[in-house]
């Protein structure tokens, strides 16, 4: 199942070429990723305190420039795969405001579960694994 999170472009996101600076794409992806994980893990407080995880890799394919405008763009997030101590999320930034589905960027993010105190890698807990597996999307 794919999760969708709306993101508004802020004036401060715009660069000298009048489009969103490429670094801001990472902010949009992070915001959606945290919202997605908080929801599927049913987090009641601080997601990272309850389910410590670190981002170890993220690749982004920039497909078209994002412009300053209202309404928001959508960031779709889903689980691509689940390992023993890591999982991979897919995501994309999409414009659905015109009735179509224009994709602006695609990303793949790899996260590793860690111990909250030692920061050492840990096995994915059963509750985490079950929640992640419910949201695997095969492409």
mmCIF file with all atom_site columns, N, CA, C and O in Angstrom, residues 56-91:
data_model
loop_
_atom_site.group_PDB
_atom_site.id
_atom_site.type_symbol
_atom_site.label_atom_id
_atom_site.label_alt_id
_atom_site.label_comp_id
_atom_site.label_asym_id
_atom_site.label_entity_id
_atom_site.label_seq_id
_atom_site.pdbx_PDB_ins_code
_atom_site.Cartn_x
_atom_site.Cartn_y
_atom_site.Cartn_z
_atom_site.occupancy
_atom_site.B_iso_or_equiv
_atom_site.pdbx_formal_charge
_atom_site.auth_seq_id
_atom_site.auth_comp_id
_atom_site.auth_asym_id
_atom_site.auth_atom_id
_atom_site.pdbx_PDB_model_num
ATOM 1   N N  . UNK A 1 56 ? 20.854 5.230  5.766   1.00 0.00 ? 56 UNK A N  1
ATOM 2   C CA . UNK A 1 56 ? 22.230 4.913  5.375   1.00 0.00 ? 56 UNK A CA 1
ATOM 3   C C  . UNK A 1 56 ? 22.492 5.166  3.895   1.00 0.00 ? 56 UNK A C  1
ATOM 4   O O  . UNK A 1 56 ? 23.648 5.267  3.488   1.00 0.00 ? 56 UNK A O  1
ATOM 5   N N  . UNK A 1 57 ? 21.430 5.265  3.118   1.00 0.00 ? 57 UNK A N  1
ATOM 6   C CA . UNK A 1 57 ? 21.608 5.511  1.690   1.00 0.00 ? 57 UNK A CA 1
ATOM 7   C C  . UNK A 1 57 ? 20.325 6.095  1.121   1.00 0.00 ? 57 UNK A C  1
ATOM 8   O O  . UNK A 1 57 ? 19.223 5.684  1.513   1.00 0.00 ? 57 UNK A O  1
ATOM 9   N N  . UNK A 1 58 ? 20.488 7.051  0.206   1.00 0.00 ? 58 UNK A N  1
ATOM 10  C CA . UNK A 1 58 ? 19.331 7.589  -0.496  1.00 0.00 ? 58 UNK A CA 1
ATOM 11  C C  . UNK A 1 58 ? 19.773 8.067  -1.860  1.00 0.00 ? 58 UNK A C  1
ATOM 12  O O  . UNK A 1 58 ? 20.729 8.824  -1.967  1.00 0.00 ? 58 UNK A O  1
ATOM 13  N N  . UNK A 1 59 ? 19.080 7.604  -2.883  1.00 0.00 ? 59 UNK A N  1
ATOM 14  C CA . UNK A 1 59 ? 19.345 8.076  -4.234  1.00 0.00 ? 59 UNK A CA 1
ATOM 15  C C  . UNK A 1 59 ? 18.096 8.763  -4.765  1.00 0.00 ? 59 UNK A C  1
ATOM 16  O O  . UNK A 1 59 ? 16.974 8.331  -4.467  1.00 0.00 ? 59 UNK A O  1
ATOM 17  N N  . UNK A 1 60 ? 18.310 9.809  -5.517  1.00 0.00 ? 60 UNK A N  1
ATOM 18  C CA . UNK A 1 60 ? 17.192 10.563 -6.083  1.00 0.00 ? 60 UNK A CA 1
ATOM 19  C C  . UNK A 1 60 ? 17.427 10.750 -7.576  1.00 0.00 ? 60 UNK A C  1
ATOM 20  O O  . UNK A 1 60 ? 18.518 11.140 -7.990  1.00 0.00 ? 60 UNK A O  1
ATOM 21  N N  . UNK A 1 61 ? 16.394 10.469 -8.348  1.00 0.00 ? 61 UNK A N  1
ATOM 22  C CA . UNK A 1 61 ? 16.390 10.785 -9.773  1.00 0.00 ? 61 UNK A CA 1
ATOM 23  C C  . UNK A 1 61 ? 15.514 12.010 -9.954  1.00 0.00 ? 61 UNK A C  1
ATOM 24  O O  . UNK A 1 61 ? 14.311 11.974 -9.668  1.00 0.00 ? 61 UNK A O  1
ATOM 25  N N  . UNK A 1 62 ? 16.125 13.102 -10.410 1.00 0.00 ? 62 UNK A N  1
ATOM 26  C CA . UNK A 1 62 ? 15.406 14.353 -10.646 1.00 0.00 ? 62 UNK A CA 1
ATOM 27  C C  . UNK A 1 62 ? 14.839 14.307 -12.056 1.00 0.00 ? 62 UNK A C  1
ATOM 28  O O  . UNK A 1 62 ? 15.589 14.278 -13.030 1.00 0.00 ? 62 UNK A O  1
ATOM 29  N N  . UNK A 1 63 ? 13.529 14.317 -12.174 1.00 0.00 ? 63 UNK A N  1
ATOM 30  C CA . UNK A 1 63 ? 12.891 14.159 -13.474 1.00 0.00 ? 63 UNK A CA 1
ATOM 31  C C  . UNK A 1 63 ? 12.410 15.474 -14.082 1.00 0.00 ? 63 UNK A C  1
ATOM 32  O O  . UNK A 1 63 ? 12.366 15.599 -15.300 1.00 0.00 ? 63 UNK A O  1
ATOM 33  N N  . UNK A 1 64 ? 12.053 16.435 -13.240 1.00 0.00 ? 64 UNK A N  1
ATOM 34  C CA . UNK A 1 64 ? 11.631 17.760 -13.718 1.00 0.00 ? 64 UNK A CA 1
ATOM 35  C C  . UNK A 1 64 ? 11.693 18.730 -12.548 1.00 0.00 ? 64 UNK A C  1
ATOM 36  O O  . UNK A 1 64 ? 11.607 18.312 -11.393 1.00 0.00 ? 64 UNK A O  1
ATOM 37  N N  . UNK A 1 65 ? 11.833 20.014 -12.824 1.00 0.00 ? 65 UNK A N  1
ATOM 38  C CA . UNK A 1 65 ? 11.933 20.982 -11.728 1.00 0.00 ? 65 UNK A CA 1
ATOM 39  C C  . UNK A 1 65 ? 10.591 21.217 -11.029 1.00 0.00 ? 65 UNK A C  1
ATOM 40  O O  . UNK A 1 65 ? 9.548  21.282 -11.676 1.00 0.00 ? 65 UNK A O  1
ATOM 41  N N  . UNK A 1 66 ? 10.646 21.328 -9.717  1.00 0.00 ? 66 UNK A N  1
ATOM 42  C CA . UNK A 1 66 ? 9.474  21.674 -8.912  1.00 0.00 ? 66 UNK A CA 1
ATOM 43  C C  . UNK A 1 66 ? 9.436  23.191 -8.793  1.00 0.00 ? 66 UNK A C  1
ATOM 44  O O  . UNK A 1 66 ? 10.446 23.825 -8.483  1.00 0.00 ? 66 UNK A O  1
ATOM 45  N N  . UNK A 1 67 ? 8.267  23.761 -9.003  1.00 0.00 ? 67 UNK A N  1
ATOM 46  C CA . UNK A 1 67 ? 8.109  25.211 -8.972  1.00 0.00 ? 67 UNK A CA 1
ATOM 47  C C  . UNK A 1 67 ? 7.325  25.650 -7.750  1.00 0.00 ? 67 UNK A C  1
ATOM 48  O O  . UNK A 1 67 ? 6.555  24.877 -7.175  1.00 0.00 ? 67 UNK A O  1
ATOM 49  N N  . UNK A 1 68 ? 7.506  26.910 -7.372  1.00 0.00 ? 68 UNK A N  1
ATOM 50  C CA . UNK A 1 68 ? 6.736  27.502 -6.275  1.00 0.00 ? 68 UNK A CA 1
ATOM 51  C C  . UNK A 1 68 ? 5.305  27.667 -6.744  1.00 0.00 ? 68 UNK A C  1
ATOM 52  O O  . UNK A 1 68 ? 5.055  28.301 -7.773  1.00 0.00 ? 68 UNK A O  1
ATOM 53  N N  . UNK A 1 69 ? 4.395  27.097 -6.009  1.00 0.00 ? 69 UNK A N  1
ATOM 54  C CA . UNK A 1 69 ? 2.975  27.214 -6.338  1.00 0.00 ? 69 UNK A CA 1
ATOM 55  C C  . UNK A 1 69 ? 2.136  26.628 -5.210  1.00 0.00 ? 69 UNK A C  1
ATOM 56  O O  . UNK A 1 69 ? 2.642  25.964 -4.323  1.00 0.00 ? 69 UNK A O  1
ATOM 57  N N  . UNK A 1 70 ? 0.866  26.894 -5.279  1.00 0.00 ? 70 UNK A N  1
ATOM 58  C CA . UNK A 1 70 ? -0.118 26.257 -4.422  1.00 0.00 ? 70 UNK A CA 1
ATOM 59  C C  . UNK A 1 70 ? -1.068 25.595 -5.393  1.00 0.00 ? 70 UNK A C  1
ATOM 60  O O  . UNK A 1 70 ? -1.410 26.210 -6.391  1.00 0.00 ? 70 UNK A O  1
ATOM 61  N N  . UNK A 1 71 ? -1.477 24.420 -5.301  1.00 0.00 ? 71 UNK A N  1
ATOM 62  C CA . UNK A 1 71 ? -1.553 23.489 -4.186  1.00 0.00 ? 71 UNK A CA 1
ATOM 63  C C  . UNK A 1 71 ? -0.251 22.728 -3.935  1.00 0.00 ? 71 UNK A C  1
ATOM 64  O O  . UNK A 1 71 ? 0.708  22.865 -4.704  1.00 0.00 ? 71 UNK A O  1
ATOM 65  N N  . UNK A 1 72 ? -0.261 21.895 -2.898  1.00 0.00 ? 72 UNK A N  1
ATOM 66  C CA . UNK A 1 72 ? 0.936  21.114 -2.580  1.00 0.00 ? 72 UNK A CA 1
ATOM 67  C C  . UNK A 1 72 ? 1.205  20.029 -3.620  1.00 0.00 ? 72 UNK A C  1
ATOM 68  O O  . UNK A 1 72 ? 0.321  19.645 -4.381  1.00 0.00 ? 72 UNK A O  1
ATOM 69  N N  . UNK A 1 73 ? 2.420  19.553 -3.604  1.00 0.00 ? 73 UNK A N  1
ATOM 70  C CA . UNK A 1 73 ? 2.791  18.352 -4.352  1.00 0.00 ? 73 UNK A CA 1
ATOM 71  C C  . UNK A 1 73 ? 2.566  17.173 -3.410  1.00 0.00 ? 73 UNK A C  1
ATOM 72  O O  . UNK A 1 73 ? 2.532  17.334 -2.197  1.00 0.00 ? 73 UNK A O  1
ATOM 73  N N  . UNK A 1 74 ? 2.420  15.985 -3.973  1.00 0.00 ? 74 UNK A N  1
ATOM 74  C CA . UNK A 1 74 ? 2.289  14.765 -3.168  1.00 0.00 ? 74 UNK A CA 1
ATOM 75  C C  . UNK A 1 74 ? 3.614  14.030 -3.145  1.00 0.00 ? 74 UNK A C  1
ATOM 76  O O  . UNK A 1 74 ? 4.309  13.964 -4.166  1.00 0.00 ? 74 UNK A O  1
ATOM 77  N N  . UNK A 1 75 ? 3.946  13.459 -1.985  1.00 0.00 ? 75 UNK A N  1
ATOM 78  C CA . UNK A 1 75 ? 5.073  12.538 -1.892  1.00 0.00 ? 75 UNK A CA 1
ATOM 79  C C  . UNK A 1 75 ? 4.499  11.177 -1.529  1.00 0.00 ? 75 UNK A C  1
ATOM 80  O O  . UNK A 1 75 ? 3.875  11.020 -0.480  1.00 0.00 ? 75 UNK A O  1
ATOM 81  N N  . UNK A 1 76 ? 4.653  10.230 -2.440  1.00 0.00 ? 76 UNK A N  1
ATOM 82  C CA . UNK A 1 76 ? 4.206  8.858  -2.211  1.00 0.00 ? 76 UNK A CA 1
ATOM 83  C C  . UNK A 1 76 ? 5.363  8.071  -1.611  1.00 0.00 ? 76 UNK A C  1
ATOM 84  O O  . UNK A 1 76 ? 6.508  8.215  -2.041  1.00 0.00 ? 76 UNK A O  1
ATOM 85  N N  . UNK A 1 77 ? 5.059  7.230  -0.623  1.00 0.00 ? 77 UNK A N  1
ATOM 86  C CA . UNK A 1 77 ? 6.075  6.394  0.029   1.00 0.00 ? 77 UNK A CA 1
ATOM 87  C C  . UNK A 1 77 ? 5.520  4.985  0.172   1.00 0.00 ? 77 UNK A C  1
ATOM 88  O O  . UNK A 1 77 ? 4.351  4.804  0.479   1.00 0.00 ? 77 UNK A O  1
ATOM 89  N N  . UNK A 1 78 ? 6.392  3.991  -0.025  1.00 0.00 ? 78 UNK A N  1
ATOM 90  C CA . UNK A 1 78 ? 6.019  2.594  0.139   1.00 0.00 ? 78 UNK A CA 1
ATOM 91  C C  . UNK A 1 78 ? 7.249  1.789  0.534   1.00 0.00 ? 78 UNK A C  1
ATOM 92  O O  . UNK A 1 78 ? 8.373  2.262  0.433   1.00 0.00 ? 78 UNK A O  1
ATOM 93  N N  . UNK A 1 79 ? 7.024  0.584  0.993   1.00 0.00 ? 79 UNK A N  1
ATOM 94  C CA . UNK A 1 79 ? 8.116  -0.322 1.355   1.00 0.00 ? 79 UNK A CA 1
ATOM 95  C C  . UNK A 1 79 ? 8.449  -1.167 0.131   1.00 0.00 ? 79 UNK A C  1
ATOM 96  O O  . UNK A 1 79 ? 7.558  -1.781 -0.464  1.00 0.00 ? 79 UNK A O  1
ATOM 97  N N  . UNK A 1 80 ? 9.734  -1.186 -0.237  1.00 0.00 ? 80 UNK A N  1
ATOM 98  C CA . UNK A 1 80 ? 10.173 -2.029 -1.350  1.00 0.00 ? 80 UNK A CA 1
ATOM 99  C C  . UNK A 1 80 ? 10.657 -3.393 -0.874  1.00 0.00 ? 80 UNK A C  1
ATOM 100 O O  . UNK A 1 80 ? 10.384 -4.401 -1.509  1.00 0.00 ? 80 UNK A O  1
ATOM 101 N N  . UNK A 1 81 ? 11.396 -3.410 0.244   1.00 0.00 ? 81 UNK A N  1
ATOM 102 C CA . UNK A 1 81 ? 11.894 -4.689 0.761   1.00 0.00 ? 81 UNK A CA 1
ATOM 103 C C  . UNK A 1 81 ? 12.231 -4.556 2.237   1.00 0.00 ? 81 UNK A C  1
ATOM 104 O O  . UNK A 1 81 ? 12.478 -3.453 2.737   1.00 0.00 ? 81 UNK A O  1
ATOM 105 N N  . UNK A 1 82 ? 12.250 -5.711 2.918   1.00 0.00 ? 82 UNK A N  1
ATOM 106 C CA . UNK A 1 82 ? 12.558 -5.767 4.345   1.00 0.00 ? 82 UNK A CA 1
ATOM 107 C C  . UNK A 1 82 ? 13.601 -6.856 4.561   1.00 0.00 ? 82 UNK A C  1
ATOM 108 O O  . UNK A 1 82 ? 13.403 -7.999 4.141   1.00 0.00 ? 82 UNK A O  1
ATOM 109 N N  . UNK A 1 83 ? 14.715 -6.486 5.203   1.00 0.00 ? 83 UNK A N  1
ATOM 110 C CA . UNK A 1 83 ? 15.763 -7.446 5.524   1.00 0.00 ? 83 UNK A CA 1
ATOM 111 C C  . UNK A 1 83 ? 15.725 -7.797 6.993   1.00 0.00 ? 83 UNK A C  1
ATOM 112 O O  . UNK A 1 83 ? 14.683 -7.664 7.650   1.00 0.00 ? 83 UNK A O  1
ATOM 113 N N  . UNK A 1 84 ? 16.863 -8.219 7.545   1.00 0.00 ? 84 UNK A N  1
ATOM 114 C CA . UNK A 1 84 ? 16.916 -8.587 8.956   1.00 0.00 ? 84 UNK A CA 1
ATOM 115 C C  . UNK A 1 84 ? 17.148 -7.386 9.865   1.00 0.00 ? 84 UNK A C  1
ATOM 116 O O  . UNK A 1 84 ? 16.648 -7.338 10.981  1.00 0.00 ? 84 UNK A O  1
ATOM 117 N N  . UNK A 1 85 ? 17.911 -6.399 9.373   1.00 0.00 ? 85 UNK A N  1
ATOM 118 C CA . UNK A 1 85 ? 18.160 -5.202 10.175  1.00 0.00 ? 85 UNK A CA 1
ATOM 119 C C  . UNK A 1 85 ? 18.021 -3.925 9.348   1.00 0.00 ? 85 UNK A C  1
ATOM 120 O O  . UNK A 1 85 ? 18.329 -2.839 9.826   1.00 0.00 ? 85 UNK A O  1
ATOM 121 N N  . UNK A 1 86 ? 17.551 -4.053 8.125   1.00 0.00 ? 86 UNK A N  1
ATOM 122 C CA . UNK A 1 86 ? 17.360 -2.873 7.279   1.00 0.00 ? 86 UNK A CA 1
ATOM 123 C C  . UNK A 1 86 ? 16.128 -3.044 6.409   1.00 0.00 ? 86 UNK A C  1
ATOM 124 O O  . UNK A 1 86 ? 15.622 -4.165 6.236   1.00 0.00 ? 86 UNK A O  1
ATOM 125 N N  . UNK A 1 87 ? 15.656 -1.938 5.896   1.00 0.00 ? 87 UNK A N  1
ATOM 126 C CA . UNK A 1 87 ? 14.548 -1.979 4.948   1.00 0.00 ? 87 UNK A CA 1
ATOM 127 C C  . UNK A 1 87 ? 14.712 -0.852 3.934   1.00 0.00 ? 87 UNK A C  1
ATOM 128 O O  . UNK A 1 87 ? 15.412 0.130  4.172   1.00 0.00 ? 87 UNK A O  1
ATOM 129 N N  . UNK A 1 88 ? 14.088 -1.049 2.794   1.00 0.00 ? 88 UNK A N  1
ATOM 130 C CA . UNK A 1 88 ? 14.201 -0.104 1.689   1.00 0.00 ? 88 UNK A CA 1
ATOM 131 C C  . UNK A 1 88 ? 12.835 0.475  1.391   1.00 0.00 ? 88 UNK A C  1
ATOM 132 O O  . UNK A 1 88 ? 11.854 -0.265 1.247   1.00 0.00 ? 88 UNK A O  1
ATOM 133 N N  . UNK A 1 89 ? 12.800 1.803  1.302   1.00 0.00 ? 89 UNK A N  1
ATOM 134 C CA . UNK A 1 89 ? 11.573 2.510  0.951   1.00 0.00 ? 89 UNK A CA 1
ATOM 135 C C  . UNK A 1 89 ? 11.719 3.122  -0.433  1.00 0.00 ? 89 UNK A C  1
ATOM 136 O O  . UNK A 1 89 ? 12.783 3.639  -0.783  1.00 0.00 ? 89 UNK A O  1
ATOM 137 N N  . UNK A 1 90 ? 10.654 3.068  -1.192  1.00 0.00 ? 90 UNK A N  1
ATOM 138 C CA . UNK A 1 90 ? 10.582 3.780  -2.456  1.00 0.00 ? 90 UNK A CA 1
ATOM 139 C C  . UNK A 1 90 ? 9.732  5.019  -2.242  1.00 0.00 ? 90 UNK A C  1
ATOM 140 O O  . UNK A 1 90 ? 8.871  5.041  -1.365  1.00 0.00 ? 90 UNK A O  1
ATOM 141 N N  . UNK A 1 91 ? 9.988  6.040  -3.027  1.00 0.00 ? 91 UNK A N  1
ATOM 142 C CA . UNK A 1 91 ? 9.157  7.236  -2.937  1.00 0.00 ? 91 UNK A CA 1
ATOM 143 C C  . UNK A 1 91 ? 9.239  8.021  -4.230  1.00 0.00 ? 91 UNK A C  1
ATOM 144 O O  . UNK A 1 91 ? 10.136 7.813  -5.052  1.00 0.00 ? 91 UNK A O  1
#
